[in-house]
Amino acid sequence: METVNIVEVGPRDGLQNEARPIALTDKLRLIDQLAEAGEKHIEAGSFVSPKWVPQMAESAQIFNALSRRPGVRYTALTPNVRGAEQALKARADEFAIFTAASESFSQKNINCSIAESLERFAPVMDLARTHHIPVRAYVSCVMGCPYEGAIRPNTVTEVSARLLEMGCYEVSLGDTIGVGTAGSWRALLKQLLQHIPVKNLALHCHDTYGQALANCLVGLDAGIRTFDASVAGLGGCPYAPGASGNLATEDLVYMLAGCGMHTGIELDALISAGNHICAALGRQNASKVAAAHNAQHSARNR
Amino acid sequence: METVNIVEVGPRDGLQNEARPIALTDKLRLIDQLAEAGEKHIEAGSFVSPKWVPQMAESAQIFNALSRRPGVRYTALTPNVRGAEQALKARADEFAIFTAASESFSQKNINCSIAESLERFAPVMDLARTHHIPVRAYVSCVMGCPYEGAIRPNTVTEVSARLLEMGCYEVSLGDTIGVGTAGSWRALLKQLLQHIPVKNLALHCHDTYGQALANCLVGLDAGIRTFDASVAGLGGCPYAPGASGNLATEDLVYMLAGCGMHTGIELDALISAGNHICAALGRQNASKVAAAHNAQHSARNR
């Protein structure tokens, strides 16, 4: 059985985009339940300025209070060297840095050009190297940008190659607004894989247009073995309020199991973790696998 | 550009499974808006006993009141020769018959064995032959049954081959409870395509576990060129109330366009048709493409 790695982004990317504030204990319980369900790679917090992302203010507390399970990697988003120093102090296992494949998006999202964002990451990479911390990179808008529209595959390749040269071990290709299809993902991957080894790439598909799982299948067929997902589809889409955002981890795990892939994740426990955090947030579970599971469960108990 | 055929099942399979009754004028408007959006194959009604399916009681009126557009095929579900006679009188362009790949499902759904259901269709096929009416066949539960669980691919192949021998021009493979994955669909199609030409097969994927679009992609890659879908995801899942049912036509059309396939369907007009019927039903639009489109539209108008 081949193994597929899931990077769980619910506790960070997910909760960051939920409107309702959430108690520290609920965040900690979520992270622990995800690890208990068998998730091995969890983005647990973000050391950005709390002025910009108030939901992430407690990241140091989260990393300090975590009950760290052996074999689980707890990642922190580190936008600059100041954030990386805080993440180091909080004993994050991994840094995650982020830039975009769209100049307009980079300017609006992180107030600098793509080139400037890469310069800003140089001291983060130095710090990581000194302390033997692996660094993961996100590239946003690989399939399209809310400001520019279509993005050239060449730009994605250049930015990704540059991040790997700088020392990141993996680039997560983000379809931030979910506009990609099986067709456009195939075209991008065909281009990228001429220049970048498949083992250094991950897919981060959003489900805004319902395409995320089909797009992951395209990646899987192309040899991609790492996928980002968010339990219960936490997160929504900041560019289209009311639309879907992150792919639900449950739905991805269900597909991968059906394709004979090993993830190490126990689906029932994962669904339960998603149900708990949705109850705490007072929102519907956006995973269809969870919805089907919950509907059957309540039918049995009727 | 290659062409893919969409069989729109929203006005029948979809509305039949909606709890709320709906006015005849709303049904007629839906059918006409779908045709106006470019849909060429629309399941418009069902000549089953209104005792069993009250939502379909008006099918004769629908067929009589339809403004028939040239090049559009209006199909009627015909469970037996009495229904087929009514459909003929109402000038349906096509009959659709249905059986299952699961004995238990056949017994519970249509009160007879699979073999008996095929016998029951013999006079329907005779009537169709006499009047030169094409007949489409549905096979339910090809990926799993709510009563039996897993279904052997051999059974699906045998039932499908029998329906084609009887004179049906196409078999629509129904994943009635949406449990299929890319893996199980690949296994089934590999088996089926050794015995049945790909042009005689269609996929009818349900989205109960969020897998429908990825499963359609598997079919597309295997050469399938006909897919059933339901505008706005009308229908839900009768076996798990609260769970998703039919694949939304909008989401399928979006994927196919991205894969360079021609459907002849104008997405904006299709979304508008789905929004209208959802308003009439007082329900949310279950198409993610429609939700993203609507969210962007209201953001622009804010």
Coordinates of N, CA and C in Angstrom, one line a residue, chain B residues 52 79 97-121 138-142 144-149 151 155 159 163 176 239:
Chain B
W52 N -47.5 6.3 -5.3 CA -46.2 6.1 -4.8 C -45.4 7.4 -4.8
P79 N -42.2 3.0 -15.6 CA -41.8 1.8 -14.8 C -42.5 0.5 -15.4
I97 N -36.3 3.4 -18.3 CA -36.7 2.3 -17.4 C -35.6 2.1 -16.3
F98 N -36.0 1.5 -15.2 CA -35.0 1.4 -14.1 C -35.1 0.0 -13.4
T99 N -33.9 -0.5 -13.2 CA -33.7 -1.7 -12.3 C -32.5 -1.5 -11.4
A100 N -32.0 -2.5 -10.8 CA -30.9 -2.3 -9.8 C -29.9 -3.5 -10.0
A101 N -28.7 -3.2 -9.5 CA -27.7 -4.3 -9.5 C -27.7 -5.0 -8.1
S102 N -28.7 -4.7 -7.3 CA -28.8 -5.3 -6.0 C -30.2 -5.9 -5.8
E103 N -30.3 -7.2 -5.5 CA -31.6 -7.9 -5.4 C -32.4 -7.2 -4.2
S104 N -31.7 -6.9 -3.1 CA -32.5 -6.4 -2.0 C -33.1 -5.0 -2.3
F105 N -32.3 -4.2 -3.0 CA -32.7 -2.9 -3.4 C -33.9 -3.0 -4.4
S106 N -33.8 -3.9 -5.3 CA -34.9 -4.1 -6.3 C -36.2 -4.5 -5.6
Q107 N -36.0 -5.4 -4.6 CA -37.2 -5.9 -3.9 C -37.8 -4.7 -3.1
K108 N -37.0 -3.9 -2.4 CA -37.6 -2.9 -1.6 C -38.0 -1.7 -2.4
N109 N -37.4 -1.4 -3.5 CA -37.7 -0.2 -4.3 C -38.8 -0.5 -5.3
I110 N -38.8 -1.6 -6.0 CA -39.8 -1.8 -7.0 C -40.5 -3.2 -6.8
N111 N -40.4 -3.8 -5.6 CA -41.2 -4.9 -5.2 C -41.1 -6.2 -6.1
C112 N -39.9 -6.4 -6.7 CA -39.7 -7.6 -7.5 C -38.2 -7.9 -7.6
S113 N -37.9 -9.0 -8.1 CA -36.5 -9.4 -8.3 C -35.9 -8.6 -9.5
I114 N -34.6 -8.6 -9.7 CA -34.0 -8.0 -10.9 C -34.6 -8.7 -12.1
A115 N -34.6 -10.0 -12.1 CA -35.1 -10.7 -13.3 C -36.5 -10.4 -13.6
E116 N -37.4 -10.3 -12.6 CA -38.8 -9.9 -12.8 C -38.9 -8.5 -13.4
S117 N -38.0 -7.6 -12.9 CA -38.1 -6.2 -13.4 C -37.8 -6.2 -14.9
L118 N -36.8 -7.0 -15.3 CA -36.5 -7.1 -16.7 C -37.7 -7.6 -17.5
E119 N -38.3 -8.7 -17.0 CA -39.5 -9.2 -17.7 C -40.6 -8.2 -17.8
R120 N -40.8 -7.4 -16.8 CA -41.8 -6.3 -16.8 C -41.5 -5.3 -17.8
F121 N -40.2 -5.1 -18.2 CA -39.9 -4.1 -19.2 C -40.0 -4.6 -20.6
Y138 N -31.7 2.8 -16.4 CA -31.0 3.1 -15.2 C -30.7 1.8 -14.4
V139 N -29.5 1.6 -14.0 CA -29.2 0.5 -13.0 C -28.7 1.2 -11.7
S140 N -29.5 0.9 -10.7 CA -29.2 1.5 -9.4 C -28.1 0.7 -8.6
C141 N -27.5 1.4 -7.6 CA -26.7 0.7 -6.7 C -25.5 0.0 -7.3
V142 N -24.9 0.6 -8.3 CA -23.8 -0.1 -9.0 C -22.5 -0.1 -8.1
G144 N -22.8 0.1 -4.6 CA -23.1 -0.3 -3.2 C -24.6 -0.1 -3.0
C145 N -25.1 -0.9 -2.0 CA -26.6 -0.9 -1.8 C -26.8 -0.6 -0.3
P146 N -27.8 0.2 0.0 CA -28.1 0.5 1.4 C -28.4 -0.7 2.3
Y147 N -28.9 -1.8 1.6 CA -29.3 -3.0 2.3 C -28.2 -4.1 2.3
E148 N -27.5 -4.2 1.2 CA -26.5 -5.3 1.0 C -25.1 -4.9 1.1
G149 N -24.8 -3.6 1.0 CA -23.4 -3.2 1.0 C -22.8 -3.3 -0.3
I151 N -21.4 -4.3 -4.0 CA -22.1 -5.0 -5.1 C -21.0 -5.5 -6.0
T155 N -22.2 -8.5 -11.4 CA -23.7 -8.3 -11.4 C -24.1 -7.1 -12.3
V159 N -26.4 -7.3 -15.7 CA -27.7 -6.5 -15.8 C -27.6 -5.5 -16.9
L163 N -29.9 -5.4 -20.4 CA -30.7 -4.2 -20.8 C -30.4 -3.7 -22.2
T176 N -26.3 5.1 -6.4 CA -27.5 5.6 -5.7 C -27.2 6.2 -4.4
Y239 N -31.8 8.0 1.3 CA -31.3 7.0 2.3 C -30.6 7.6 3.4

